Short mmCIF file of C-alpha atoms and ligand atoms in Angstrom, two decimals:
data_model
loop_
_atom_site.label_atom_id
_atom_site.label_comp_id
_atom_site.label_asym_id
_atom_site.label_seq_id
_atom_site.Cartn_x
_atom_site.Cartn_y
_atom_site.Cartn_z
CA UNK A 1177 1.26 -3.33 -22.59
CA UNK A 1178 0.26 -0.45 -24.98
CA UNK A 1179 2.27 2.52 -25.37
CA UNK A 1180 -0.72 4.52 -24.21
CA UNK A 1181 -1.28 2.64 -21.21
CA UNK A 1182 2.90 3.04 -20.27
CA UNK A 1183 2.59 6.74 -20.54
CA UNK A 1184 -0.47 6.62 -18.16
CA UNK A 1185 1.25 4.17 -16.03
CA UNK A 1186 4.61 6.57 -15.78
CA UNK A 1187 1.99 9.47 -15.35
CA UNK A 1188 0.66 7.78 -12.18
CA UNK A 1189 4.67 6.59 -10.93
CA UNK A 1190 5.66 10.14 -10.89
CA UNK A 1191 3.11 10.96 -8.39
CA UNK A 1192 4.74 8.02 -6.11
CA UNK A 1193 7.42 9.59 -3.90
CA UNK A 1194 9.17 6.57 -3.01
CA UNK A 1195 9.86 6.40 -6.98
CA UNK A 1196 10.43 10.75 -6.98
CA UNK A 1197 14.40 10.05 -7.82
CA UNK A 1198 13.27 8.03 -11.06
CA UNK A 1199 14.24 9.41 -14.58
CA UNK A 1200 11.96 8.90 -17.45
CA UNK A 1201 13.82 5.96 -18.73
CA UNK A 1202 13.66 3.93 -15.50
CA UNK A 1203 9.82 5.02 -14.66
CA UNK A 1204 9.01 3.71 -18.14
CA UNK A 1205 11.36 0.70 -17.79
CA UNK A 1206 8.92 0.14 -14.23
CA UNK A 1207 5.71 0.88 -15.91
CA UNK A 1208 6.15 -1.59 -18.08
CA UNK A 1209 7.15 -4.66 -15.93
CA UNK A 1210 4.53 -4.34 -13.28
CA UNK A 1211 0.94 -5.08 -13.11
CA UNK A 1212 -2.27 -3.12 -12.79
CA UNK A 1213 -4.44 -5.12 -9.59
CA UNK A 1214 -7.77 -3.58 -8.50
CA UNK A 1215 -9.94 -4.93 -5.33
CA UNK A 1216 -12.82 -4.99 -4.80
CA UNK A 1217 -14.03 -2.83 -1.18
CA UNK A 1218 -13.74 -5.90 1.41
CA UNK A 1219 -10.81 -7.54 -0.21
CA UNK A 1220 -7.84 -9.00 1.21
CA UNK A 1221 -4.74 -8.11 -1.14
CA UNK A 1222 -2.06 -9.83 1.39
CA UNK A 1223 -3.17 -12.49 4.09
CA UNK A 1224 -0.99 -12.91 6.99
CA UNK A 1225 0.80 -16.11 7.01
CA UNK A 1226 1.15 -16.17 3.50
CA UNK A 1227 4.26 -17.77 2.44
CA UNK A 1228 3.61 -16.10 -1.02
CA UNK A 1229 5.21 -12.88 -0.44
CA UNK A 1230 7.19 -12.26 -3.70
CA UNK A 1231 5.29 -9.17 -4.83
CA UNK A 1232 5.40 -5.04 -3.70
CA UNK A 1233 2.04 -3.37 -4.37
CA UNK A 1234 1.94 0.13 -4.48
CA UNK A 1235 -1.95 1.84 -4.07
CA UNK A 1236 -2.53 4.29 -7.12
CA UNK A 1237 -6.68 4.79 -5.69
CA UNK A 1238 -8.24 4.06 -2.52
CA UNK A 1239 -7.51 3.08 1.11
CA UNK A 1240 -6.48 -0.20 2.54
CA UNK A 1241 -5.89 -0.85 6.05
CA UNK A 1242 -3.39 -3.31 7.43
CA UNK A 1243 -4.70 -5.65 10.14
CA UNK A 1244 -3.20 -8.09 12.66
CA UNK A 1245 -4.00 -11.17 14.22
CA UNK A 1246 -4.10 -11.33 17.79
CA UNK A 1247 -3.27 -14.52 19.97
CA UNK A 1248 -6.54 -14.16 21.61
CA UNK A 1249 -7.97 -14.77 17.66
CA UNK A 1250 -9.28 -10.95 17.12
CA UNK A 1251 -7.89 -8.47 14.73
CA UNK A 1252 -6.49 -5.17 15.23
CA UNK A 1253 -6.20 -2.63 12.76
CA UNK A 1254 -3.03 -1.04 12.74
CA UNK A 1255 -2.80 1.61 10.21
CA UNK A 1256 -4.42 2.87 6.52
CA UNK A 1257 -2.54 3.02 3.45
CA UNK A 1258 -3.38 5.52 1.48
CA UNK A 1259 -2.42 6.72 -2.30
CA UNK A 1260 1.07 6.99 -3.32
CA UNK A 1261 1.85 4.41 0.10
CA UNK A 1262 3.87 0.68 -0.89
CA UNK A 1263 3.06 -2.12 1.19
CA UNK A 1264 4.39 -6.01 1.43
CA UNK A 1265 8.22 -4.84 1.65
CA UNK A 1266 8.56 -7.13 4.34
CA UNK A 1267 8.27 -10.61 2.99
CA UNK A 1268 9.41 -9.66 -0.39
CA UNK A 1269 12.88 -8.13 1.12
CA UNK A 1270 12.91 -10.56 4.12
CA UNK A 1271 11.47 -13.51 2.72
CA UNK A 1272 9.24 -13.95 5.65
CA UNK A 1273 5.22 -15.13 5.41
CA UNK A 1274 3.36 -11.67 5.40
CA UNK A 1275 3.52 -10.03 8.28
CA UNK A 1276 -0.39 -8.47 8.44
CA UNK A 1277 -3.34 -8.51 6.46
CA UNK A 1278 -4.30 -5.72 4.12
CA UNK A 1279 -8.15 -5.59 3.02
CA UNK A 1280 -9.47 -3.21 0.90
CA UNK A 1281 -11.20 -0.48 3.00
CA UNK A 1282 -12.25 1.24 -0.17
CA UNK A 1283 -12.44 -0.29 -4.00
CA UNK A 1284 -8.47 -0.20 -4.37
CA UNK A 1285 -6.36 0.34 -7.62
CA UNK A 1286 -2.60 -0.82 -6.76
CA UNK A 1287 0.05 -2.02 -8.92
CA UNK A 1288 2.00 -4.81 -8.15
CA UNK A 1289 5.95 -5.17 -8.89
CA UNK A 1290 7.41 -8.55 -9.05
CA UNK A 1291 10.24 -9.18 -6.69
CA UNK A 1292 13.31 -9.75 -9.10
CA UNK A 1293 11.50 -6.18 -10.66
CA UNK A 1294 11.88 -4.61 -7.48
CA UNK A 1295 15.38 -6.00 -6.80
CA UNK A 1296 16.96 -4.91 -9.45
CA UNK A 1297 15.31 -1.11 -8.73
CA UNK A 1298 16.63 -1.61 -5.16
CA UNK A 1299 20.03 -2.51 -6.62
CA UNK A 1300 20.30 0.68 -8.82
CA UNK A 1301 19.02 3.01 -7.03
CA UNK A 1302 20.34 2.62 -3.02
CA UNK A 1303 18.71 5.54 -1.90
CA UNK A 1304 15.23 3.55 -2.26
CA UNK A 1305 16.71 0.76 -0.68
CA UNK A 1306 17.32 2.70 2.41
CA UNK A 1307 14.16 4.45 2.30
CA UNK A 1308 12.38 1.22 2.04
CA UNK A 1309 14.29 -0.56 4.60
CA UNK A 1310 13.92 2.39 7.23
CA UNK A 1311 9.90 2.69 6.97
CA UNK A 1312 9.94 -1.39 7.12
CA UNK A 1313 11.83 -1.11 10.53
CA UNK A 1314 9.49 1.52 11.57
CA UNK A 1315 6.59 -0.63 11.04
CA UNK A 1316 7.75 -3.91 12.30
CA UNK A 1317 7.75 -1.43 15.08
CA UNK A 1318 4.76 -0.95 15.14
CA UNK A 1319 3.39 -4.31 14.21
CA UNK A 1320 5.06 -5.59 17.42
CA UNK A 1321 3.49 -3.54 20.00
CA UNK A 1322 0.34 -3.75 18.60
P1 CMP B 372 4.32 -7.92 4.30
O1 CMP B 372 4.68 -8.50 5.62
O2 CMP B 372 4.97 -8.47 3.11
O3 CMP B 372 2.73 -8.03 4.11
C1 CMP B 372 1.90 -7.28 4.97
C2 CMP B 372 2.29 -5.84 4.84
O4 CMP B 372 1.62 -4.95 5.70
C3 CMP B 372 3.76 -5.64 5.23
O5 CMP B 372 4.58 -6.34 4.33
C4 CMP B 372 3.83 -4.15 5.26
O6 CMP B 372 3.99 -3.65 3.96
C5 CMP B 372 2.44 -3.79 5.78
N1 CMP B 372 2.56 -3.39 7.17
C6 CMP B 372 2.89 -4.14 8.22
N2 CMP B 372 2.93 -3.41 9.35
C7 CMP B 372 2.64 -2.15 9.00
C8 CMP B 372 2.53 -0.92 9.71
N3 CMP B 372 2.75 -0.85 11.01
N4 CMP B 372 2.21 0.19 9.01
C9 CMP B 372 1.98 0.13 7.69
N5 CMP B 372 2.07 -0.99 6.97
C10 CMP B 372 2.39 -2.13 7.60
#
């Protein structure tokens, strides 16, 4: 990646708060290890069930929403994700199929982090760890009453 692009990229991870205890060094380090992935409005970014669940997206533009399948074969929504909000913590951190579906409500700008990226940030900074772990209880929560 261009140095330009990094600087943009640690620009737009500043404005993250999940990443607000970052220093300059480790923002940069993060900038330039994940990957820019826009959709499309209409989009699915993660598909329930899939067993592929080894990457964190975080949403730098747009909305997505995060949709369950029912037994009786609908869909509910359960909740938009907005700028600045992570989602597929769960089956990279439990290594579980993904838990929902999250489409695109909006053309979406995210960038993705690749687990063993996000492991080692998990692993040096504990304080995101927890954070991450508490809002994934909180919406397994959720997912199971819905
Ligand atoms: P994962 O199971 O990997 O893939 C689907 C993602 O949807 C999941 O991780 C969470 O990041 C997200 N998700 C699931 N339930 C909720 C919820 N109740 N609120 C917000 N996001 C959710």
């Amino acid at each position: 990646v261009r140095q330009r692009e990094v600087q943009l990229r640690v620009k737009t991870l500043r404005r993250v708060e999940l990443f607000s205890q970052l220093n300059e060094v480790e923002l940069r380090g993060l900038a330039e290890r994940l990957r820019y992935s826009p959709f499309a409005r209409g989009n699915v970014i993660t598909r329930q069930g899939d067993e592929r669940s080894h990457w964190l997206y975080i949403i730098i533009n747009g909305e997505a929403e995060v949709y369950v399948d029912l037994p009786n074969g609908k869909r509910r929504m359960v909740r938009s994700l907005n700028r600045g909000s992570f989602f597929g913590e769960m089956g990279l951190m439990t290594g579980a199929p993904r838990s929902a579906s999250v489409i695109a409500k909006t053309d979406v700008e995210c960038y993705r982090i690749d687990k063993d990226v996000v492991e080692e940030l998990l692993h040096a900074r504990p304080g995101i760890a927890e954070e991450v772990s508490h809002i994934l209880v909180t919406r397994r929560a959720e997912l199971d009453e819905a």
